[in-house]
Amino acid sequence: MPDPECHIRFDNNPYGVYLAGQTLAGQVELRLTEILSVIGISLRLDGLTEIEWSEVIESGTGHQPSGSRKTTRYHGQQTLLNSTSFLCGSSVGPVRDLAIGTHTYHFSCELPAHLPTSFEGYHARIRYTAKVSVHRTKARVDSIGQASFTVLRHLNLNEHGEVLLLPAKSELTKVFCCGPCSSEPLYISAQIARCGYIPGQTIVMKIDAVNRSRTTVTEFRVKLVQKLCYSSQQPAVETRTDALVVAESRCSGVTSGEVVKHQQNLLIPAVPPTYTDGAPIFSVNYELEVEARVTGPNISPRLAMPITIGTIALEQAVPKEKLKPLTKPPWDPFSSQHYTDIIGTRIPIGNAVRRSQAGLEEQLPNGSNNVRLHYIVHRNGGELPP
């Protein structure tokens, strides 16, 4: 006996997109070309997180590889939704005959508010499906139709406390080479105004760099990194983390002996919100990364700041009395050195420069050169000569 033709349609929602907590409603249409004997017809709503990846290990003895390769497949899953209702009959009822023709059944189900947003990745997926099955007997159940639907879960950043409203700062001091060949340090700091954003907003990052090393930083790369974390259940508990760059912007670097200040804008693309409820099986996190690309064989230094991506933007500002100054860096390039804070380069503090009325830069005394100044801030608070 052939299976009946089955169509699943969602009411006023042709694409099947729902918010977590909404009511999923629709109809199931069966078209029969002959009499169908059943004890029931069921509709099951499934939600499942699945992860899977493979690792290949090559084994060898001494310096002679044996050529054997072993592939291990790691996988795990987590049930998010499992709801079954009968459109007609039941799983244990008497047999009934459905006449030839079209049979329409309506259904309605409230989705749990905790369901995470649908996700499709290379090693992980969060999928939701509606499946129709025919119960011919107690022991025989045949699936005759299936339709996928998408769930979107709101992440209101205002419900995560004031911590997302506070600014964040990350900094590092890098010394290239070591021992007698070590260089003077390269100091980099990056700062953002808050730690919570939504897609479509622009992240404004301020970058300060003081390069007293002999190594040139060719450019700064500001990246929004999506970090996907997986934890398998079979055949053993193993973890894996993938880092995907979903947005990037670049600006000029800093040469040896320069001090620079940059302000970089990074537009957040359409990405799923931060998801940590599925940990340890699967989680989605985000961080901002600043990479200083350097010349030569050196490793490019990086610094990172975690942020939260939501769906509802922050609304209020932090009261001024709750704002605290950011922690002073462990190495202050201006506190004990004989250099002043300038935009563009560095000069000995004993020198001075000013911009003429025509906008041209006047030559510095004492042989200073390579000057691209905007202003000078003196440590002693003195004024420039008229």
mmCIF file of N, CA, C and O in Angstrom, residues 195-290:
data_model
loop_
_atom_site.group_PDB
_atom_site.id
_atom_site.type_symbol
_atom_site.label_atom_id
_atom_site.label_comp_id
_atom_site.label_asym_id
_atom_site.label_seq_id
_atom_site.Cartn_x
_atom_site.Cartn_y
_atom_site.Cartn_z
ATOM 1 N N CYS A 195 30.257 46.681 25.972
ATOM 2 C CA CYS A 195 30.530 45.277 25.646
ATOM 3 C C CYS A 195 29.336 44.555 25.053
ATOM 4 O O CYS A 195 29.406 43.338 24.851
ATOM 5 N N GLY A 196 28.232 45.254 24.765
ATOM 6 C CA GLY A 196 27.047 44.624 24.197
ATOM 7 C C GLY A 196 26.604 45.321 22.928
ATOM 8 O O GLY A 196 26.476 46.558 22.894
ATOM 9 N N TYR A 197 26.346 44.551 21.865
ATOM 10 C CA TYR A 197 25.963 45.106 20.568
ATOM 11 C C TYR A 197 24.940 44.179 19.913
ATOM 12 O O TYR A 197 24.744 43.031 20.343
ATOM 13 N N ILE A 198 24.310 44.697 18.854
ATOM 14 C CA ILE A 198 23.405 43.890 18.040
ATOM 15 C C ILE A 198 23.841 44.037 16.583
ATOM 16 O O ILE A 198 24.532 45.007 16.226
ATOM 17 N N PRO A 199 23.468 43.086 15.713
ATOM 18 C CA PRO A 199 23.799 43.221 14.284
ATOM 19 C C PRO A 199 23.255 44.522 13.712
ATOM 20 O O PRO A 199 22.150 44.958 14.025
ATOM 21 N N GLY A 200 24.069 45.153 12.867
ATOM 22 C CA GLY A 200 23.712 46.442 12.289
ATOM 23 C C GLY A 200 24.340 47.615 13.011
ATOM 24 O O GLY A 200 24.437 48.711 12.434
ATOM 25 N N GLN A 201 24.762 47.424 14.256
ATOM 26 C CA GLN A 201 25.448 48.490 14.976
ATOM 27 C C GLN A 201 26.926 48.534 14.589
ATOM 28 O O GLN A 201 27.474 47.570 14.050
ATOM 29 N N THR A 202 27.557 49.664 14.885
ATOM 30 C CA THR A 202 28.968 49.857 14.573
ATOM 31 C C THR A 202 29.777 49.911 15.865
ATOM 32 O O THR A 202 29.442 50.663 16.780
ATOM 33 N N ILE A 203 30.808 49.106 15.926
ATOM 34 C CA ILE A 203 31.730 49.116 17.061
ATOM 35 C C ILE A 203 32.814 50.148 16.786
ATOM 36 O O ILE A 203 33.472 50.107 15.743
ATOM 37 N N VAL A 204 32.984 51.084 17.694
ATOM 38 C CA VAL A 204 34.034 52.097 17.580
ATOM 39 C C VAL A 204 35.163 51.705 18.520
ATOM 40 O O VAL A 204 34.980 51.658 19.742
ATOM 41 N N MET A 205 36.320 51.405 17.947
ATOM 42 C CA MET A 205 37.469 50.987 18.737
ATOM 43 C C MET A 205 38.581 52.018 18.647
ATOM 44 O O MET A 205 38.932 52.475 17.559
ATOM 45 N N LYS A 206 39.129 52.378 19.799
ATOM 46 C CA LYS A 206 40.265 53.294 19.868
ATOM 47 C C LYS A 206 41.530 52.491 20.121
ATOM 48 O O LYS A 206 41.594 51.700 21.057
ATOM 49 N N ILE A 207 42.529 52.717 19.277
ATOM 50 C CA ILE A 207 43.790 51.993 19.368
ATOM 51 C C ILE A 207 44.911 52.993 19.617
ATOM 52 O O ILE A 207 45.052 53.975 18.866
ATOM 53 N N ASP A 208 45.682 52.771 20.664
ATOM 54 C CA ASP A 208 46.880 53.563 20.966
ATOM 55 C C ASP A 208 48.092 52.652 20.856
ATOM 56 O O ASP A 208 48.063 51.517 21.346
ATOM 57 N N ALA A 209 49.146 53.138 20.223
ATOM 58 C CA ALA A 209 50.357 52.330 20.070
ATOM 59 C C ALA A 209 51.586 53.202 20.252
ATOM 60 O O ALA A 209 51.656 54.321 19.723
ATOM 61 N N VAL A 210 52.556 52.692 21.014
ATOM 62 C CA VAL A 210 53.858 53.327 21.204
ATOM 63 C C VAL A 210 54.908 52.308 20.793
ATOM 64 O O VAL A 210 55.049 51.271 21.429
ATOM 65 N N ASN A 211 55.619 52.589 19.730
ATOM 66 C CA ASN A 211 56.581 51.628 19.187
ATOM 67 C C ASN A 211 58.002 52.109 19.456
ATOM 68 O O ASN A 211 58.546 52.941 18.742
ATOM 69 N N ARG A 212 58.621 51.558 20.492
ATOM 70 C CA ARG A 212 60.012 51.870 20.800
ATOM 71 C C ARG A 212 60.935 50.747 20.346
ATOM 72 O O ARG A 212 62.125 50.767 20.622
ATOM 73 N N SER A 213 60.367 49.754 19.661
ATOM 74 C CA SER A 213 61.173 48.642 19.166
ATOM 75 C C SER A 213 61.758 48.993 17.797
ATOM 76 O O SER A 213 61.486 50.059 17.235
ATOM 77 N N ARG A 214 62.536 48.061 17.258
ATOM 78 C CA ARG A 214 63.089 48.238 15.911
ATOM 79 C C ARG A 214 62.217 47.576 14.847
ATOM 80 O O ARG A 214 62.579 47.561 13.679
ATOM 81 N N THR A 215 61.091 47.023 15.276
ATOM 82 C CA THR A 215 60.198 46.306 14.366
ATOM 83 C C THR A 215 59.049 47.215 13.935
ATOM 84 O O THR A 215 58.470 47.923 14.764
ATOM 85 N N THR A 216 58.738 47.179 12.655
ATOM 86 C CA THR A 216 57.662 47.996 12.116
ATOM 87 C C THR A 216 56.350 47.232 12.126
ATOM 88 O O THR A 216 56.287 46.071 11.716
ATOM 89 N N VAL A 217 55.305 47.868 12.619
ATOM 90 C CA VAL A 217 53.944 47.329 12.513
ATOM 91 C C VAL A 217 53.350 47.878 11.221
ATOM 92 O O VAL A 217 53.120 49.080 11.099
ATOM 93 N N THR A 218 53.132 47.000 10.247
ATOM 94 C CA THR A 218 52.676 47.446 8.932
ATOM 95 C C THR A 218 51.222 47.883 8.937
ATOM 96 O O THR A 218 50.847 48.823 8.227
ATOM 97 N N GLU A 219 50.388 47.223 9.729
ATOM 98 C CA GLU A 219 48.975 47.586 9.805
ATOM 99 C C GLU A 219 48.344 46.953 11.032
ATOM 100 O O GLU A 219 48.864 45.980 11.602
ATOM 101 N N PHE A 220 47.222 47.531 11.437
ATOM 102 C CA PHE A 220 46.398 46.955 12.495
ATOM 103 C C PHE A 220 45.156 46.360 11.855
ATOM 104 O O PHE A 220 44.527 46.977 10.994
ATOM 105 N N ARG A 221 44.775 45.164 12.292
ATOM 106 C CA ARG A 221 43.570 44.501 11.812
ATOM 107 C C ARG A 221 42.616 44.309 12.982
ATOM 108 O O ARG A 221 42.951 43.645 13.965
ATOM 109 N N VAL A 222 41.444 44.893 12.866
ATOM 110 C CA VAL A 222 40.406 44.750 13.882
ATOM 111 C C VAL A 222 39.406 43.723 13.370
ATOM 112 O O VAL A 222 38.839 43.894 12.289
ATOM 113 N N LYS A 223 39.185 42.655 14.134
ATOM 114 C CA LYS A 223 38.351 41.546 13.678
ATOM 115 C C LYS A 223 37.265 41.239 14.700
ATOM 116 O O LYS A 223 37.494 41.313 15.908
ATOM 117 N N LEU A 224 36.074 40.900 14.179
ATOM 118 C CA LEU A 224 35.032 40.323 15.002
ATOM 119 C C LEU A 224 35.085 38.815 14.783
ATOM 120 O O LEU A 224 34.863 38.332 13.668
ATOM 121 N N VAL A 225 35.404 38.084 15.841
ATOM 122 C CA VAL A 225 35.636 36.643 15.751
ATOM 123 C C VAL A 225 34.481 35.898 16.411
ATOM 124 O O VAL A 225 34.124 36.178 17.562
ATOM 125 N N GLN A 226 33.905 34.962 15.668
ATOM 126 C CA GLN A 226 32.870 34.074 16.204
ATOM 127 C C GLN A 226 33.551 32.789 16.675
ATOM 128 O O GLN A 226 34.179 32.094 15.885
ATOM 129 N N LYS A 227 33.407 32.476 17.947
ATOM 130 C CA LYS A 227 34.049 31.303 18.526
ATOM 131 C C LYS A 227 32.996 30.232 18.799
ATOM 132 O O LYS A 227 32.082 30.432 19.612
ATOM 133 N N LEU A 228 33.122 29.120 18.089
ATOM 134 C CA LEU A 228 32.194 27.999 18.213
ATOM 135 C C LEU A 228 32.879 26.897 19.015
ATOM 136 O O LEU A 228 33.941 26.411 18.628
ATOM 137 N N CYS A 229 32.285 26.515 20.121
ATOM 138 C CA CYS A 229 32.865 25.498 21.004
ATOM 139 C C CYS A 229 31.979 24.255 20.996
ATOM 140 O O CYS A 229 30.761 24.356 21.164
ATOM 141 N N TYR A 230 32.603 23.091 20.809
ATOM 142 C CA TYR A 230 31.883 21.822 20.765
ATOM 143 C C TYR A 230 32.465 20.886 21.829
ATOM 144 O O TYR A 230 33.650 20.934 22.130
ATOM 145 N N SER A 231 31.602 20.017 22.334
ATOM 146 C CA SER A 231 32.041 18.981 23.260
ATOM 147 C C SER A 231 31.313 17.691 22.899
ATOM 148 O O SER A 231 30.078 17.633 22.937
ATOM 149 N N SER A 232 32.069 16.668 22.522
ATOM 150 C CA SER A 232 31.474 15.405 22.066
ATOM 151 C C SER A 232 31.063 14.542 23.256
ATOM 152 O O SER A 232 31.520 14.728 24.386
ATOM 153 N N GLN A 233 30.188 13.576 22.954
ATOM 154 C CA GLN A 233 29.759 12.595 23.947
ATOM 155 C C GLN A 233 30.249 11.190 23.604
ATOM 156 O O GLN A 233 30.483 10.382 24.484
ATOM 157 N N GLN A 234 30.405 10.904 22.334
ATOM 158 C CA GLN A 234 30.847 9.597 21.849
ATOM 159 C C GLN A 234 31.954 9.798 20.808
ATOM 160 O O GLN A 234 31.934 10.785 20.066
ATOM 161 N N PRO A 235 32.925 8.901 20.724
ATOM 162 C CA PRO A 235 33.193 7.750 21.602
ATOM 163 C C PRO A 235 33.850 8.146 22.909
ATOM 164 O O PRO A 235 34.041 7.299 23.787
ATOM 165 N N ALA A 236 34.211 9.421 23.033
ATOM 166 C CA ALA A 236 34.810 9.923 24.265
ATOM 167 C C ALA A 236 34.500 11.410 24.352
ATOM 168 O O ALA A 236 34.089 12.046 23.366
ATOM 169 N N VAL A 237 34.682 11.961 25.526
ATOM 170 C CA VAL A 237 34.450 13.389 25.724
ATOM 171 C C VAL A 237 35.671 14.157 25.227
ATOM 172 O O VAL A 237 36.764 14.062 25.803
ATOM 173 N N GLU A 238 35.513 14.879 24.141
ATOM 174 C CA GLU A 238 36.568 15.703 23.573
ATOM 175 C C GLU A 238 35.986 17.074 23.249
ATOM 176 O O GLU A 238 34.780 17.217 22.998
ATOM 177 N N THR A 239 36.841 18.090 23.255
ATOM 178 C CA THR A 239 36.391 19.449 22.954
ATOM 179 C C THR A 239 37.111 19.975 21.724
ATOM 180 O O THR A 239 38.227 19.555 21.407
ATOM 181 N N ARG A 240 36.453 20.892 21.065
ATOM 182 C CA ARG A 240 37.003 21.517 19.870
ATOM 183 C C ARG A 240 36.463 22.942 19.818
ATOM 184 O O ARG A 240 35.311 23.208 20.170
ATOM 185 N N THR A 241 37.307 23.870 19.343
ATOM 186 C CA THR A 241 36.909 25.262 19.194
ATOM 187 C C THR A 241 37.303 25.752 17.809
ATOM 188 O O THR A 241 38.453 25.584 17.394
ATOM 189 N N ASP A 242 36.346 26.345 17.107
ATOM 190 C CA ASP A 242 36.599 26.961 15.809
ATOM 191 C C ASP A 242 36.440 28.469 15.948
ATOM 192 O O ASP A 242 35.495 28.954 16.594
ATOM 193 N N ALA A 243 37.358 29.215 15.355
ATOM 194 C CA ALA A 243 37.301 30.673 15.362
ATOM 195 C C ALA A 243 37.104 31.154 13.926
ATOM 196 O O ALA A 243 37.946 30.904 13.053
ATOM 197 N N LEU A 244 35.992 31.834 13.683
ATOM 198 C CA LEU A 244 35.655 32.326 12.353
ATOM 199 C C LEU A 244 35.614 33.848 12.372
ATOM 200 O O LEU A 244 34.943 34.450 13.227
ATOM 201 N N VAL A 245 36.321 34.479 11.445
ATOM 202 C CA VAL A 245 36.302 35.935 11.329
ATOM 203 C C VAL A 245 35.073 36.324 10.517
ATOM 204 O O VAL A 245 34.957 35.989 9.339
ATOM 205 N N VAL A 246 34.130 37.030 11.140
ATOM 206 C CA VAL A 246 32.881 37.404 10.472
ATOM 207 C C VAL A 246 32.877 38.857 10.027
ATOM 208 O O VAL A 246 32.016 39.260 9.237
ATOM 209 N N ALA A 247 33.815 39.668 10.499
ATOM 210 C CA ALA A 247 33.943 41.064 10.059
ATOM 211 C C ALA A 247 35.359 41.524 10.345
ATOM 212 O O ALA A 247 35.987 41.072 11.315
ATOM 213 N N GLU A 248 35.871 42.414 9.507
ATOM 214 C CA GLU A 248 37.259 42.862 9.660
ATOM 215 C C GLU A 248 37.422 44.258 9.065
ATOM 216 O O GLU A 248 36.796 44.592 8.049
ATOM 217 N N SER A 249 38.244 45.075 9.697
ATOM 218 C CA SER A 249 38.649 46.375 9.160
ATOM 219 C C SER A 249 40.129 46.564 9.445
ATOM 220 O O SER A 249 40.676 45.967 10.371
ATOM 221 N N ARG A 250 40.779 47.413 8.635
ATOM 222 C CA ARG A 250 42.219 47.598 8.748
ATOM 223 C C ARG A 250 42.572 49.080 8.763
ATOM 224 O O ARG A 250 41.841 49.904 8.215
ATOM 225 N N CYS A 251 43.701 49.384 9.393
ATOM 226 C CA CYS A 251 44.220 50.747 9.393
ATOM 227 C C CYS A 251 45.737 50.690 9.400
ATOM 228 O O CYS A 251 46.331 49.626 9.585
ATOM 229 N N SER A 252 46.361 51.826 9.178
ATOM 230 C CA SER A 252 47.817 51.879 9.084
ATOM 231 C C SER A 252 48.466 51.511 10.410
ATOM 232 O O SER A 252 47.863 51.622 11.484
ATOM 233 N N GLY A 253 49.715 51.052 10.333
ATOM 234 C CA GLY A 253 50.425 50.590 11.514
ATOM 235 C C GLY A 253 51.226 51.693 12.189
ATOM 236 O O GLY A 253 50.862 52.873 12.162
ATOM 237 N N VAL A 254 52.350 51.300 12.792
ATOM 238 C CA VAL A 254 53.205 52.237 13.501
ATOM 239 C C VAL A 254 54.652 51.819 13.275
ATOM 240 O O VAL A 254 55.022 50.662 13.484
ATOM 241 N N THR A 255 55.469 52.746 12.788
ATOM 242 C CA THR A 255 56.871 52.445 12.538
ATOM 243 C C THR A 255 57.683 52.620 13.816
ATOM 244 O O THR A 255 57.182 53.092 14.838
ATOM 245 N N SER A 256 58.957 52.248 13.739
ATOM 246 C CA SER A 256 59.831 52.354 14.897
ATOM 247 C C SER A 256 59.958 53.810 15.333
ATOM 248 O O SER A 256 60.197 54.703 14.521
ATOM 249 N N GLY A 257 59.776 54.064 16.629
ATOM 250 C CA GLY A 257 59.900 55.399 17.174
ATOM 251 C C GLY A 257 58.652 56.245 17.064
ATOM 252 O O GLY A 257 58.703 57.448 17.321
ATOM 253 N N GLU A 258 57.522 55.666 16.699
ATOM 254 C CA GLU A 258 56.291 56.433 16.538
ATOM 255 C C GLU A 258 55.303 56.164 17.654
ATOM 256 O O GLU A 258 55.335 55.120 18.315
ATOM 257 N N VAL A 259 54.417 57.123 17.820
ATOM 258 C CA VAL A 259 53.245 56.986 18.678
ATOM 259 C C VAL A 259 52.034 57.313 17.809
ATOM 260 O O VAL A 259 52.012 58.351 17.151
ATOM 261 N N VAL A 260 51.039 56.414 17.772
ATOM 262 C CA VAL A 260 49.877 56.652 16.929
ATOM 263 C C VAL A 260 48.595 56.422 17.722
ATOM 264 O O VAL A 260 48.576 55.688 18.716
ATOM 265 N N LYS A 261 47.539 57.078 17.272
ATOM 266 C CA LYS A 261 46.203 56.893 17.814
ATOM 267 C C LYS A 261 45.270 56.678 16.628
ATOM 268 O O LYS A 261 45.277 57.457 15.680
ATOM 269 N N HIS A 262 44.490 55.603 16.688
ATOM 270 C CA HIS A 262 43.532 55.296 15.628
ATOM 271 C C HIS A 262 42.145 55.151 16.232
ATOM 272 O O HIS A 262 41.990 54.781 17.407
ATOM 273 N N GLN A 263 41.155 55.435 15.406
ATOM 274 C CA GLN A 263 39.764 55.133 15.750
ATOM 275 C C GLN A 263 39.168 54.344 14.595
ATOM 276 O O GLN A 263 38.968 54.878 13.509
ATOM 277 N N GLN A 264 38.895 53.055 14.832
ATOM 278 C CA GLN A 264 38.410 52.158 13.791
ATOM 279 C C GLN A 264 36.943 51.816 14.015
ATOM 280 O O GLN A 264 36.533 51.541 15.146
ATOM 281 N N ASN A 265 36.170 51.842 12.932
ATOM 282 C CA ASN A 265 34.762 51.460 12.977
ATOM 283 C C ASN A 265 34.590 50.079 12.352
ATOM 284 O O ASN A 265 35.144 49.800 11.287
ATOM 285 N N LEU A 266 33.811 49.231 13.009
ATOM 286 C CA LEU A 266 33.572 47.872 12.535
ATOM 287 C C LEU A 266 32.075 47.607 12.576
ATOM 288 O O LEU A 266 31.465 47.594 13.647
ATOM 289 N N LEU A 267 31.476 47.397 11.397
ATOM 290 C CA LEU A 267 30.043 47.131 11.300
ATOM 291 C C LEU A 267 29.763 45.661 11.592
ATOM 292 O O LEU A 267 30.393 44.774 11.010
ATOM 293 N N ILE A 268 28.806 45.405 12.482
ATOM 294 C CA ILE A 268 28.460 44.028 12.847
ATOM 295 C C ILE A 268 27.490 43.472 11.803
ATOM 296 O O ILE A 268 26.419 44.033 11.585
ATOM 297 N N PRO A 269 27.842 42.372 11.140
ATOM 298 C CA PRO A 269 26.950 41.783 10.136
ATOM 299 C C PRO A 269 25.819 40.994 10.785
ATOM 300 O O PRO A 269 25.707 40.921 12.017
ATOM 301 N N ALA A 270 24.984 40.384 9.956
ATOM 302 C CA ALA A 270 23.894 39.542 10.465
ATOM 303 C C ALA A 270 24.475 38.217 10.954
ATOM 304 O O ALA A 270 24.871 37.365 10.158
ATOM 305 N N VAL A 271 24.559 38.049 12.247
ATOM 306 C CA VAL A 271 25.110 36.836 12.868
ATOM 307 C C VAL A 271 24.160 36.393 13.975
ATOM 308 O O VAL A 271 23.405 37.205 14.532
ATOM 309 N N PRO A 272 24.147 35.104 14.320
ATOM 310 C CA PRO A 272 23.301 34.643 15.438
ATOM 311 C C PRO A 272 23.789 35.223 16.753
ATOM 312 O O PRO A 272 24.970 35.550 16.907
ATOM 313 N N PRO A 273 22.891 35.382 17.723
ATOM 314 C CA PRO A 273 23.300 35.956 19.003
ATOM 315 C C PRO A 273 24.187 35.016 19.798
ATOM 316 O O PRO A 273 24.312 33.825 19.498
ATOM 317 N N THR A 274 24.815 35.572 20.803
ATOM 318 C CA THR A 274 25.603 34.775 21.739
ATOM 319 C C THR A 274 24.716 33.688 22.358
ATOM 320 O O THR A 274 23.582 33.944 22.758
ATOM 321 N N TYR A 275 25.265 32.463 22.419
ATOM 322 C CA TYR A 275 24.495 31.327 22.937
ATOM 323 C C TYR A 275 25.394 30.496 23.837
ATOM 324 O O TYR A 275 26.370 29.900 23.386
ATOM 325 N N THR A 276 25.059 30.493 25.119
ATOM 326 C CA THR A 276 25.836 29.718 26.093
ATOM 327 C C THR A 276 24.989 28.689 26.832
ATOM 328 O O THR A 276 25.531 27.890 27.589
ATOM 329 N N ASP A 277 23.663 28.698 26.614
ATOM 330 C CA ASP A 277 22.802 27.756 27.320
ATOM 331 C C ASP A 277 23.062 26.317 26.915
ATOM 332 O O ASP A 277 22.751 25.384 27.660
ATOM 333 N N GLY A 278 23.604 26.110 25.697
ATOM 334 C CA GLY A 278 23.842 24.757 25.219
ATOM 335 C C GLY A 278 25.153 24.162 25.647
ATOM 336 O O GLY A 278 25.466 23.015 25.294
ATOM 337 N N ALA A 279 25.951 24.930 26.391
ATOM 338 C CA ALA A 279 27.233 24.410 26.845
ATOM 339 C C ALA A 279 27.008 23.238 27.806
ATOM 340 O O ALA A 279 26.029 23.226 28.567
ATOM 341 N N PRO A 280 27.858 22.223 27.811
ATOM 342 C CA PRO A 280 29.111 22.168 27.051
ATOM 343 C C PRO A 280 28.982 21.577 25.653
ATOM 344 O O PRO A 280 29.973 21.508 24.947
ATOM 345 N N ILE A 281 27.779 21.109 25.255
ATOM 346 C CA ILE A 281 27.655 20.482 23.942
ATOM 347 C C ILE A 281 28.017 21.462 22.838
ATOM 348 O O ILE A 281 28.822 21.173 21.956
ATOM 349 N N PHE A 282 27.434 22.664 22.902
ATOM 350 C CA PHE A 282 27.658 23.644 21.842
ATOM 351 C C PHE A 282 27.407 25.034 22.395
ATOM 352 O O PHE A 282 26.444 25.261 23.137
ATOM 353 N N SER A 283 28.276 25.969 22.042
ATOM 354 C CA SER A 283 28.109 27.357 22.461
ATOM 355 C C SER A 283 28.659 28.283 21.388
ATOM 356 O O SER A 283 29.544 27.906 20.614
ATOM 357 N N VAL A 284 28.114 29.507 21.355
ATOM 358 C CA VAL A 284 28.532 30.534 20.398
ATOM 359 C C VAL A 284 28.923 31.769 21.194
ATOM 360 O O VAL A 284 28.107 32.315 21.948
ATOM 361 N N ASN A 285 30.153 32.219 21.042
ATOM 362 C CA ASN A 285 30.645 33.419 21.712
ATOM 363 C C ASN A 285 31.345 34.316 20.693
ATOM 364 O O ASN A 285 31.692 33.875 19.589
ATOM 365 N N TYR A 286 31.558 35.559 21.093
ATOM 366 C CA TYR A 286 32.201 36.523 20.202
ATOM 367 C C TYR A 286 33.284 37.272 20.961
ATOM 368 O O TYR A 286 33.192 37.481 22.179
ATOM 369 N N GLU A 287 34.307 37.683 20.213
ATOM 370 C CA GLU A 287 35.341 38.527 20.776
ATOM 371 C C GLU A 287 35.895 39.444 19.699
ATOM 372 O O GLU A 287 35.878 39.117 18.500
ATOM 373 N N LEU A 288 36.357 40.604 20.141
ATOM 374 C CA LEU A 288 37.041 41.538 19.258
ATOM 375 C C LEU A 288 38.536 41.300 19.376
ATOM 376 O O LEU A 288 39.066 41.200 20.478
ATOM 377 N N GLU A 289 39.180 41.195 18.237
ATOM 378 C CA GLU A 289 40.619 40.928 18.220
ATOM 379 C C GLU A 289 41.332 42.031 17.451
ATOM 380 O O GLU A 289 40.892 42.445 16.377
ATOM 381 N N VAL A 290 42.418 42.504 18.011
ATOM 382 C CA VAL A 290 43.289 43.471 17.335
ATOM 383 C C VAL A 290 44.616 42.773 17.064
ATOM 384 O O VAL A 290 45.287 42.316 17.996
#
